[in-house]
Amino acid sequence: MLHLGVNIDHVATLRQARYAQMPGSPNAEPLILEAARECEAAGAHSITVHLRADRRHIVDADVFLLKKELRVKLNLEMGNTPEIVEIALRVRPDFVCLVPENRQEITTEGGLDVTAHASGLKETTSRLQANGTRVSFFVDPVLEHIRACAGCGADMVELHTGTFANASGKERDAEVERLSAAAELAHALGLQVNAGHGLTMRNVCDLFAVPHLAELNIGHHLVARAITTGLRESVREMLLVMGGYGG
Ligand code: PXP
């Protein structure tokens, strides 16, 4: 069964739009835990949040609260920086997904250059694993990077589907081929295969040609759709569509 991790960063984006300067205000809303509870009620398998260096949406207190209160797994997305690694070691999330992070970007723009940063990634991975956290690397579907993920001791890869999501026609077919080859190799190397970025109800079925997928991480579309349907319904609909994945 294909699992769904719901990224609720944008729930915090909305809160911070008004309350960034008033942390702890009794009026601060929407509440991150309330949103997570709606996802749980719909059947989501995990909740993902990205604690960025600039704290533009999720803040430290959100991560500690979710770790304490969630009934499903917590997946912490993060850059491999000393400050955030120390927080992850204190939080002890179920999963960490290591991503490249750039202050100017609107969202994560591409996968990690695992080969270029192998020694730092390897060290962080073993520290997190020794602390009880399973570690995923967010990567483009490039075979060299997949091999490097295994070399660094990662438990999982999250394949970057942003290019797939923005392509159409033959270009999308070609990207599905690249994602499939990456998934085959990752699986053969013993890595769990996850995927995410830019996925919507409109494009997710085209991804079903990719083998060995275990979990999809989806944020923007679900939270955007929640404005009209409610979060519980948007997550429920996506899970229904994902039920069509044959593996
Ligand atoms: N996976 C990773 C590693 C991401 O950085 C993001 C965006 O925060 C997502 C998945 C979710 O992407 P989207 O919001 O486009 O669904």
XYZ file of N, CA and C and ligand atoms in Angstrom:
757
model
N 0.835 -1.208 0.000
C 0.000 0.000 0.000
C 0.874 1.264 0.000
N 0.537 2.146 -0.903
C 1.301 3.390 -1.017
C 0.909 4.348 0.113
N 1.894 4.741 0.911
C 1.621 5.619 2.049
C 1.649 7.096 1.631
N 0.918 7.898 2.394
C 0.884 9.348 2.147
C 1.411 10.097 3.365
N 2.447 10.883 3.122
C 2.927 11.824 4.129
C 2.426 13.199 3.734
N 1.740 13.868 4.644
C 1.203 15.195 4.306
C 2.130 16.271 4.869
N 2.595 17.122 3.962
C 3.449 18.234 4.367
C 2.546 19.418 4.729
N 2.615 19.823 6.006
C 1.708 20.893 6.467
C 2.440 22.228 6.699
N 3.584 22.390 6.014
C 4.303 23.671 6.134
C 3.406 24.877 5.852
N 2.534 24.720 4.842
C 1.749 25.893 4.433
C 0.664 26.272 5.437
N 0.342 25.363 6.331
C -0.556 25.739 7.426
C 0.182 26.766 8.295
N 1.476 26.490 8.507
C 2.296 27.441 9.281
C 2.573 28.712 8.483
N 2.656 28.588 7.162
C 2.866 29.788 6.332
C 1.730 30.782 6.564
N 0.524 30.261 6.622
C -0.650 31.124 6.821
C -0.627 31.759 8.225
N -0.264 30.970 9.205
C -0.172 31.509 10.583
C 0.883 32.614 10.641
N 2.059 32.334 10.041
C 3.158 33.303 10.133
C 2.870 34.588 9.357
N 1.989 34.486 8.336
C 1.674 35.682 7.547
C 1.147 36.796 8.455
N 0.469 36.409 9.531
C -0.027 37.441 10.438
C 0.686 37.449 11.784
N 1.118 36.265 12.254
C 1.554 36.179 13.656
C 3.049 35.927 13.882
N 3.863 36.073 12.802
C 5.305 35.817 12.951
C 5.908 36.668 14.071
N 5.427 37.886 14.216
C 5.989 38.790 15.235
C 5.315 38.621 16.597
N 4.352 37.733 16.692
C 3.620 37.549 17.959
C 3.555 36.076 18.335
N 4.733 35.422 18.485
C 4.679 34.000 18.809
C 3.967 33.802 20.138
N 3.133 32.796 20.227
C 2.449 32.526 21.489
C 1.173 33.333 21.651
N 0.844 34.181 20.670
C -0.408 34.947 20.776
C -1.585 33.981 20.840
N -2.571 34.257 21.729
C -3.738 33.375 21.780
C -4.540 33.420 20.481
N -4.297 34.421 19.651
C -5.027 34.524 18.379
C -4.317 33.824 17.225
N -3.093 33.331 17.463
C -2.324 32.737 16.361
C -3.063 31.536 15.800
N -3.324 31.575 14.518
C -4.028 30.484 13.848
C -3.672 30.511 12.369
N -3.854 29.370 11.668
C -4.397 28.083 12.115
C -3.412 27.317 12.999
N -3.969 26.417 13.822
C -3.150 25.636 14.742
C -2.576 24.421 14.018
N -1.273 24.254 14.163
C -0.582 23.190 13.428
C -1.071 21.801 13.873
N -1.318 21.662 15.168
C -1.747 20.341 15.655
C -3.154 20.003 15.179
N -3.986 21.033 15.105
C -5.357 20.814 14.625
C -5.316 20.330 13.166
N -4.446 20.934 12.378
C -4.303 20.521 10.970
C -3.789 19.080 10.894
N -2.802 18.776 11.720
C -2.248 17.405 11.716
C -3.324 16.395 12.092
N -4.162 16.766 13.039
C -5.243 15.854 13.475
C -6.223 15.573 12.331
N -6.494 16.590 11.502
C -7.383 16.394 10.345
C -6.757 15.395 9.367
N -5.448 15.510 9.166
C -4.745 14.577 8.255
C -4.792 13.167 8.827
N -4.572 13.057 10.134
C -4.638 11.731 10.784
C -6.033 11.131 10.618
N -7.031 11.967 10.830
C -8.416 11.472 10.755
C -8.741 10.983 9.348
N -8.104 11.577 8.344
C -8.352 11.173 6.949
C -7.583 9.909 6.578
N -6.606 9.526 7.416
C -5.850 8.301 7.132
C -4.422 8.520 6.672
N -3.911 9.757 6.780
C -2.514 10.017 6.408
C -1.596 9.140 7.261
N -0.473 8.742 6.665
C 0.430 7.833 7.370
C 1.535 8.569 8.110
N 1.828 9.769 7.665
C 2.824 10.564 8.392
C 2.568 12.044 8.129
N 3.179 12.848 8.979
C 3.114 14.306 8.834
C 4.538 14.791 8.605
N 4.690 15.607 7.569
C 6.011 16.162 7.251
C 6.028 17.656 7.531
N 7.115 18.106 8.154
C 7.329 19.553 8.284
C 8.797 19.848 7.992
N 9.036 21.013 7.411
C 10.391 21.434 7.062
C 10.785 22.582 7.987
N 11.736 22.310 8.868
C 12.244 23.370 9.745
C 13.386 24.054 9.009
N 13.082 25.206 8.421
C 14.088 25.915 7.629
C 14.923 26.816 8.530
N 16.132 27.127 8.055
C 17.036 27.994 8.818
C 16.384 29.340 9.108
N 15.559 29.850 8.176
C 14.961 31.173 8.373
C 13.619 31.115 9.113
N 13.172 29.896 9.458
C 11.908 29.688 10.206
C 10.759 30.423 9.516
N 10.703 30.377 8.194
C 9.664 31.159 7.490
C 8.256 30.595 7.695
N 8.169 29.299 8.025
C 6.830 28.758 8.312
C 6.851 27.933 9.607
N 7.382 26.755 9.556
C 7.463 25.924 10.761
C 8.524 26.495 11.711
N 8.188 26.555 13.009
C 9.150 27.014 14.017
C 9.433 25.849 14.967
N 10.484 26.015 15.758
C 10.957 24.908 16.599
C 9.829 24.316 17.455
N 9.001 25.209 18.044
C 7.947 24.736 18.951
C 6.960 23.816 18.237
N 6.723 24.059 16.932
C 5.811 23.189 16.165
C 6.357 21.761 16.119
N 7.644 21.651 15.893
C 8.256 20.324 15.717
C 8.194 19.545 17.036
N 8.506 20.223 18.133
C 8.456 19.533 19.439
C 7.017 19.135 19.777
N 6.070 20.027 19.482
C 4.655 19.727 19.765
C 4.181 18.518 18.951
N 4.512 18.505 17.669
C 4.073 17.393 16.811
C 4.691 16.079 17.272
N 5.958 16.133 17.632
C 6.610 14.892 18.087
C 5.891 14.337 19.333
N 5.478 15.248 20.205
C 4.829 14.818 21.456
C 3.414 14.299 21.192
N 2.703 14.941 20.275
C 1.254 14.691 20.174
C 0.805 13.810 19.009
N 1.632 13.701 17.963
C 1.165 12.957 16.776
C 0.918 11.495 17.080
N -0.114 10.951 16.433
C -0.353 9.505 16.531
C 0.336 8.792 15.376
N 0.524 9.513 14.258
C 1.233 8.922 13.120
C 2.700 9.366 13.175
N 3.467 8.917 12.202
C 4.914 9.212 12.200
C 5.189 10.679 11.870
N 6.266 11.185 12.435
C 6.729 12.544 12.120
C 7.957 12.455 11.213
N 7.869 13.139 10.089
C 8.982 13.215 9.136
C 9.494 14.653 9.144
N 10.718 14.852 9.595
C 11.298 16.201 9.644
C 12.193 16.400 8.429
N 11.808 17.374 7.615
C 12.630 17.748 6.460
C 13.601 18.814 6.920
N 14.850 18.710 6.491
C 15.828 19.681 7.014
C 17.102 19.708 6.170
N 17.775 20.841 6.233
C 19.107 20.947 5.651
C 20.120 20.362 6.620
N 21.250 19.962 6.080
C 22.280 19.352 6.927
C 23.187 20.435 7.511
N 22.638 21.183 8.485
C 23.431 22.232 9.128
C 23.525 21.908 10.618
N 24.630 22.325 11.265
C 24.814 21.952 12.676
C 23.634 22.352 13.557
N 23.090 23.561 13.349
C 21.987 24.033 14.204
C 20.767 23.106 14.097
N 20.393 22.779 12.876
C 19.171 21.988 12.677
C 19.415 20.522 13.056
N 20.618 20.043 12.821
C 20.915 18.653 13.216
C 20.783 18.509 14.740
N 21.275 19.504 15.484
C 21.165 19.428 16.960
C 19.689 19.387 17.385
N 18.856 20.165 16.716
C 17.416 20.154 17.042
C 16.826 18.781 16.721
N 17.195 18.241 15.579
C 16.665 16.911 15.195
C 17.077 15.846 16.209
N 18.280 15.983 16.731
C 18.732 14.993 17.725
C 17.921 15.112 19.010
N 17.466 16.341 19.325
C 16.627 16.520 20.529
C 15.192 16.076 20.270
N 14.681 16.341 19.084
C 13.282 16.003 18.764
C 13.103 14.497 18.588
N 14.074 13.847 17.986
C 13.997 12.420 17.654
C 12.769 12.084 16.796
N 12.642 12.709 15.627
C 11.516 12.371 14.742
C 11.657 10.927 14.252
N 10.554 10.359 13.775
C 10.629 8.999 13.238
C 11.525 8.960 12.003
N 11.346 9.980 11.138
C 12.132 10.064 9.910
C 12.703 11.476 9.781
N 13.881 11.534 9.176
C 14.406 12.814 8.697
C 14.599 12.689 7.202
N 14.216 13.730 6.475
C 14.540 13.795 5.046
C 15.514 14.954 4.858
N 16.744 14.627 4.481
C 17.759 15.662 4.279
C 17.590 16.277 2.889
N 17.510 17.598 2.865
C 17.276 18.326 1.609
C 18.311 19.433 1.460
N 18.569 19.877 0.214
C 19.411 21.062 0.052
C 18.564 22.265 0.436
N 19.165 23.277 1.002
C 18.355 24.436 1.405
C 19.066 25.712 1.008
N 18.301 26.594 0.409
C 18.854 27.843 -0.081
C 17.889 28.932 0.362
N 18.427 29.939 1.024
C 17.565 30.960 1.641
C 16.646 31.664 0.660
N 17.112 31.843 -0.587
C 16.302 32.608 -1.547
C 15.173 31.799 -2.177
N 15.260 30.476 -2.094
C 14.288 29.677 -2.846
C 12.888 29.792 -2.233
N 11.879 29.620 -3.089
C 10.494 29.644 -2.622
C 10.155 28.285 -2.024
N 10.637 27.221 -2.656
C 10.502 25.871 -2.119
C 11.760 25.107 -2.519
N 11.930 23.901 -1.999
C 13.135 23.133 -2.330
C 13.205 22.972 -3.853
N 14.358 23.345 -4.406
C 14.409 23.449 -5.868
C 14.978 22.242 -6.584
N 15.650 21.379 -5.869
C 16.242 20.218 -6.533
C 16.738 19.263 -5.485
N 17.278 18.131 -5.938
C 17.762 17.137 -4.991
C 19.143 17.482 -4.463
N 19.563 16.726 -3.474
C 20.894 16.896 -2.889
C 21.966 16.474 -3.890
N 23.088 17.159 -3.863
C 24.261 16.668 -4.598
C 24.987 15.732 -3.625
N 24.548 14.490 -3.626
C 25.033 13.551 -2.598
C 26.517 13.281 -2.764
N 26.984 13.159 -3.999
C 28.408 12.845 -4.196
C 29.290 13.986 -3.667
N 28.877 15.227 -3.914
C 29.712 16.361 -3.484
C 29.740 16.516 -1.962
N 28.664 16.083 -1.279
C 28.572 16.319 0.166
C 28.560 15.007 0.955
N 29.144 13.975 0.346
C 29.004 12.623 0.920
C 29.487 12.530 2.368
N 30.623 13.131 2.689
C 31.157 12.860 4.036
C 30.282 13.499 5.117
N 29.814 14.739 4.883
C 28.923 15.386 5.859
C 27.590 14.661 5.983
N 27.063 14.208 4.860
C 25.769 13.511 4.882
C 25.892 12.180 5.619
N 27.020 11.514 5.398
C 27.239 10.213 6.036
C 27.310 10.372 7.562
N 28.026 11.401 7.988
C 28.185 11.619 9.433
C 26.827 11.931 10.079
N 26.062 12.846 9.470
C 24.746 13.198 10.026
C 23.825 11.988 10.031
N 23.867 11.206 8.961
C 23.006 10.026 8.862
C 23.293 9.061 10.009
N 24.552 8.813 10.271
C 24.828 7.829 11.334
C 24.481 8.396 12.713
N 24.632 9.711 12.919
C 24.236 10.305 14.218
C 22.724 10.205 14.427
N 21.970 10.504 13.372
C 20.500 10.446 13.497
C 20.032 9.007 13.688
N 20.628 8.097 12.937
C 20.217 6.687 13.050
C 20.524 6.145 14.446
N 21.681 6.525 14.998
C 22.046 6.051 16.341
C 21.065 6.592 17.387
N 20.368 7.673 17.017
C 19.409 8.321 17.916
C 17.973 7.823 17.667
N 17.824 6.848 16.777
C 16.505 6.235 16.566
C 15.697 6.779 15.405
N 16.329 7.558 14.529
C 15.621 8.167 13.390
C 16.053 7.501 12.084
N 15.077 7.169 11.219
C 15.414 6.644 9.895
C 15.639 7.824 8.954
N 16.621 7.686 8.074
C 17.060 8.845 7.295
C 16.842 8.638 5.792
N 16.264 9.678 5.196
C 15.993 9.700 3.767
C 16.780 10.848 3.145
N 17.202 10.670 1.886
C 17.850 11.770 1.146
C 16.936 12.160 -0.017
N 16.711 13.456 -0.154
C 15.905 13.969 -1.276
C 16.822 14.131 -2.480
N 16.566 13.361 -3.517
C 17.498 13.340 -4.660
C 16.769 13.393 -5.996
N 17.460 13.957 -6.976
C 16.972 13.874 -8.350
C 17.180 12.433 -8.824
N 16.399 12.000 -9.815
C 16.528 10.619 -10.277
C 17.775 10.402 -11.139
N 18.917 10.481 -10.496
C 20.223 10.349 -11.163
C 20.917 9.147 -10.523
N 21.291 8.176 -11.333
C 21.783 6.906 -10.775
C 23.015 7.088 -9.881
N 23.885 7.986 -10.285
C 25.094 8.246 -9.493
C 24.713 8.693 -8.064
N 23.679 9.528 -7.963
C 23.254 9.994 -6.636
C 22.602 8.873 -5.829
N 21.896 7.998 -6.520
C 21.245 6.887 -5.811
C 22.316 5.980 -5.202
N 23.336 5.702 -5.987
C 24.438 4.866 -5.459
C 25.094 5.565 -4.272
N 25.262 6.872 -4.382
C 25.907 7.626 -3.295
C 25.037 7.611 -2.032
N 23.714 7.591 -2.184
C 22.815 7.518 -1.005
C 23.098 6.223 -0.234
N 23.201 5.130 -0.986
C 23.484 3.835 -0.336
C 24.853 3.894 0.322
N 25.815 4.513 -0.366
C 27.176 4.626 0.180
C 27.220 5.423 1.476
N 26.312 6.365 1.642
C 26.259 7.197 2.856
C 25.450 6.534 3.966
N 24.856 5.394 3.678
C 24.119 4.676 4.723
C 22.674 5.108 4.886
N 22.119 5.834 3.893
C 20.707 6.258 3.996
C 19.797 5.030 4.062
N 18.661 5.197 4.738
C 17.655 4.129 4.779
C 16.710 4.225 3.587
N 16.496 5.475 3.127
C 15.473 5.728 2.107
C 15.970 6.821 1.163
N 15.385 6.830 -0.037
C 15.544 7.997 -0.903
C 14.154 8.598 -1.110
N 14.101 9.912 -1.239
C 12.860 10.539 -1.716
C 13.188 11.111 -3.089
N 12.598 10.531 -4.118
C 12.868 10.977 -5.483
C 12.142 12.288 -5.751
N 12.877 13.244 -6.298
C 12.330 14.571 -6.573
C 11.439 14.494 -7.808
N 10.167 14.765 -7.633
C 9.223 14.661 -8.746
C 8.857 16.026 -9.331
N 9.602 17.065 -8.957
C 9.277 18.418 -9.437
C 9.350 18.531 -10.955
N 10.371 17.941 -11.564
C 10.516 18.008 -13.026
C 9.373 17.256 -13.690
N 9.057 16.074 -13.152
C 7.906 15.283 -13.637
C 6.632 16.129 -13.580
N 6.424 16.799 -12.455
C 5.170 17.531 -12.234
C 5.009 18.688 -13.219
N 6.137 19.293 -13.593
C 6.061 20.471 -14.463
C 6.127 20.122 -15.947
N 6.376 18.841 -16.261
C 6.523 18.437 -17.669
C 5.194 17.930 -18.212
N 5.132 17.821 -19.537
C 3.945 17.206 -20.148
C 4.395 16.401 -21.358
N 3.491 15.577 -21.886
C 3.756 14.822 -23.116
C 5.014 13.970 -23.026
N 5.832 14.060 -24.068
C 7.038 13.211 -24.173
C 8.036 13.491 -23.041
N 8.091 14.773 -22.645
C 9.028 15.129 -21.566
C 8.621 14.448 -20.263
N 7.316 14.388 -20.027
C 6.861 13.711 -18.813
C 7.155 12.212 -18.902
N 6.945 11.622 -20.069
C 7.245 10.192 -20.249
C 8.722 9.930 -19.957
N 9.578 10.823 -20.459
C 11.019 10.638 -20.262
C 11.365 10.729 -18.776
N 10.685 11.629 -18.069
C 10.966 11.781 -16.634
C 10.475 10.559 -15.860
N 9.358 9.986 -16.286
C 8.865 8.758 -15.646
C 9.901 7.637 -15.833
N 10.527 7.598 -17.013
C 11.586 6.597 -17.264
C 12.759 6.801 -16.303
N 13.155 8.043 -16.138
C 14.291 8.338 -15.242
C 13.934 7.974 -13.799
N 12.714 8.329 -13.400
C 12.278 8.012 -12.028
C 12.210 6.493 -11.834
N 11.771 5.790 -12.863
C 11.646 4.331 -12.759
C 13.024 3.684 -12.619
N 13.979 4.146 -13.429
C 15.335 3.581 -13.360
C 15.939 3.854 -11.978
N 15.710 5.062 -11.467
C 16.236 5.412 -10.136
C 15.579 4.552 -9.060
N 14.276 4.329 -9.200
C 13.555 3.517 -8.206
C 14.034 2.070 -8.246
N 14.257 1.540 -9.446
C 14.752 0.159 -9.580
C 16.116 0.024 -8.891
N 16.992 0.974 -9.148
C 18.333 0.891 -8.566
C 18.270 1.037 -7.040
N 17.500 2.004 -6.569
C 17.405 2.222 -5.120
C 16.869 0.967 -4.437
N 15.857 0.394 -5.020
C 15.259 -0.827 -4.453
C 16.290 -1.955 -4.436
N 17.019 -2.105 -5.531
C 18.037 -3.166 -5.613
C 19.134 -2.958 -4.561
N 19.364 -1.689 -4.202
C 20.401 -1.388 -3.192
C 19.844 -1.455 -1.765
N 18.580 -1.819 -1.644
C 17.989 -1.995 -0.306
C 17.423 -0.731 0.289
N 17.254 0.315 -0.526
C 16.720 1.585 -0.023
C 15.202 1.629 -0.202
N 14.485 2.130 0.795
C 13.050 2.396 0.613
C 12.911 3.555 -0.384
N 11.914 3.459 -1.253
C 11.748 4.478 -2.291
C 10.511 5.335 -2.011
N 10.753 6.602 -1.709
C 9.671 7.566 -1.534
C 9.760 8.573 -2.688
N 8.759 9.427 -2.810
C 8.803 10.440 -3.870
C 7.986 11.639 -3.439
N 8.303 12.780 -3.999
C 7.511 13.959 -3.671
C 8.000 15.212 -4.350
N 7.141 16.172 -4.396
C 7.303 17.534 -4.894
C 6.419 17.764 -6.097
N 5.519 18.709 -5.948
C 4.670 19.111 -7.069
C 3.564 18.129 -7.417
N 3.324 17.144 -6.566
C 2.305 16.135 -6.894
C 0.906 16.674 -6.604
N -0.014 16.338 -7.487
C -1.405 16.763 -7.362
C -2.305 15.594 -7.756
N -3.590 15.786 -7.521
C -4.555 14.770 -7.926
C -4.556 14.617 -9.440
N -4.157 15.673 -10.145
C -4.170 15.643 -11.614
C -2.997 14.857 -12.180
N -1.834 14.870 -11.492
C -0.664 14.219 -12.109
C -0.243 12.927 -11.429
N -0.780 12.648 -10.237
C -0.215 11.538 -9.459
C -0.394 10.182 -10.159
N -1.461 10.022 -10.930
C -1.685 8.716 -11.583
C -0.593 8.412 -12.609
N -0.054 9.460 -13.241
C 1.031 9.236 -14.211
C 2.291 8.707 -13.525
N 2.386 8.942 -12.221
C 3.558 8.466 -11.479
C 3.449 6.972 -11.142
N 2.264 6.431 -11.307
C 2.042 5.037 -10.902
C 2.834 4.044 -11.746
N 3.417 4.509 -12.860
C 4.270 3.627 -13.676
C 5.613 3.376 -12.986
N 5.935 4.186 -11.984
C 7.224 4.041 -11.286
C 7.103 2.905 -10.257
N 7.992 1.909 -10.312
C 7.880 0.772 -9.399
C 8.431 1.073 -7.999
N 8.059 0.232 -7.056
C 8.648 0.189 -5.700
C 8.360 1.407 -4.822
N 7.387 2.225 -5.180
C 7.119 3.417 -4.350
C 6.495 2.999 -3.018
N 7.024 3.537 -1.937
C 6.495 3.226 -0.604
C 5.685 4.393 -0.039
N 6.159 5.614 -0.253
C 5.467 6.774 0.340
C 5.603 7.991 -0.563
N 4.512 8.740 -0.672
C 4.551 10.031 -1.373
C 4.412 11.140 -0.337
N 5.193 12.190 -0.492
C 5.060 13.361 0.379
C 4.448 14.501 -0.421
N 3.297 14.948 0.029
C 2.550 15.957 -0.732
C 2.109 17.078 0.212
N 2.333 18.319 -0.231
C 1.988 19.450 0.627
C 1.100 20.473 -0.036
N 1.687 21.235 -0.961
C 1.016 22.429 -1.481
C -0.392 22.130 -2.008
N -0.495 21.112 -2.822
C -1.804 20.806 -3.439
C -2.855 20.489 -2.378
N -2.470 19.716 -1.385
C -3.462 19.295 -0.376
C -3.923 20.476 0.467
N -2.982 21.340 0.825
C -3.345 22.493 1.660
C -4.111 23.519 0.827
N -3.714 23.675 -0.443
C -4.442 24.614 -1.320
C -5.879 24.132 -1.515
N -6.034 22.865 -1.773
C -7.372 22.309 -2.017
C -8.229 22.366 -0.746
N -7.552 22.305 0.385
C -8.265 22.336 1.661
C -9.056 23.636 1.854
N -8.651 24.687 1.155
C -9.377 25.955 1.301
C -10.822 25.785 0.847
N -11.048 24.954 -0.152
C -12.436 24.743 -0.592
C -13.053 23.463 -0.033
N -12.224 22.427 0.175
C -12.825 21.136 0.585
C -12.670 20.839 2.072
N -11.753 21.541 2.732
C -11.355 21.148 4.078
C -10.192 20.164 3.966
N -9.296 20.182 4.962
C -8.064 19.375 4.885
C -8.359 17.876 4.953
N -9.316 17.528 5.783
C -9.626 16.104 5.927
C -10.087 15.523 4.580
N -10.906 16.282 3.882
C -11.437 15.813 2.605
C -10.343 15.794 1.532
N -9.484 16.783 1.514
C -8.453 16.805 0.461
C -7.485 15.638 0.657
N -7.164 15.306 1.908
C -6.276 14.166 2.174
C -6.995 12.852 1.842
N -8.255 12.790 2.204
C -9.039 11.571 1.946
C -9.127 11.292 0.437
N -9.388 12.346 -0.340
C -9.473 12.189 -1.809
C -8.149 11.690 -2.386
N -7.051 12.251 -1.903
C -5.738 11.842 -2.430
C -5.462 10.380 -2.082
N -5.815 9.979 -0.876
C -5.605 8.582 -0.487
C -6.422 7.639 -1.372
N -7.609 8.082 -1.728
C -8.476 7.273 -2.604
C -7.799 7.074 -3.961
N -7.272 8.153 -4.519
C -6.575 8.073 -5.815
C -5.334 7.183 -5.682
N -4.592 7.350 -4.582
C -3.353 6.574 -4.390
C -3.620 5.089 -4.212
N -4.850 4.755 -3.843
C -5.226 3.341 -3.721
C -5.111 2.600 -5.044
N -5.010 3.339 -6.162
C -4.882 2.725 -7.483
C -3.473 2.307 -7.828
N -2.505 2.584 -6.948
C -1.101 2.226 -7.245
C -0.900 0.727 -7.084
N -0.330 0.130 -8.113
C -0.148 -1.322 -8.064
C 1.231 -1.755 -7.619
N 2.169 -0.835 -7.456
C 3.524 -1.180 -6.993
C 4.435 -1.475 -8.168
N 9.310 16.587 -0.473
C 10.263 17.525 -0.248
C 11.642 17.055 0.045
C 9.939 18.896 -0.239
O 10.891 19.815 -0.022
C 8.595 19.268 -0.435
C 8.221 20.724 -0.370
O 8.363 21.181 0.923
C 7.656 18.265 -0.662
C 8.037 16.931 -0.707
C 6.208 18.597 -0.908
O 6.130 19.287 -2.108
P 4.755 19.973 -2.515
O 4.469 21.015 -1.499
O 5.048 20.527 -3.871
O 3.726 18.884 -2.528
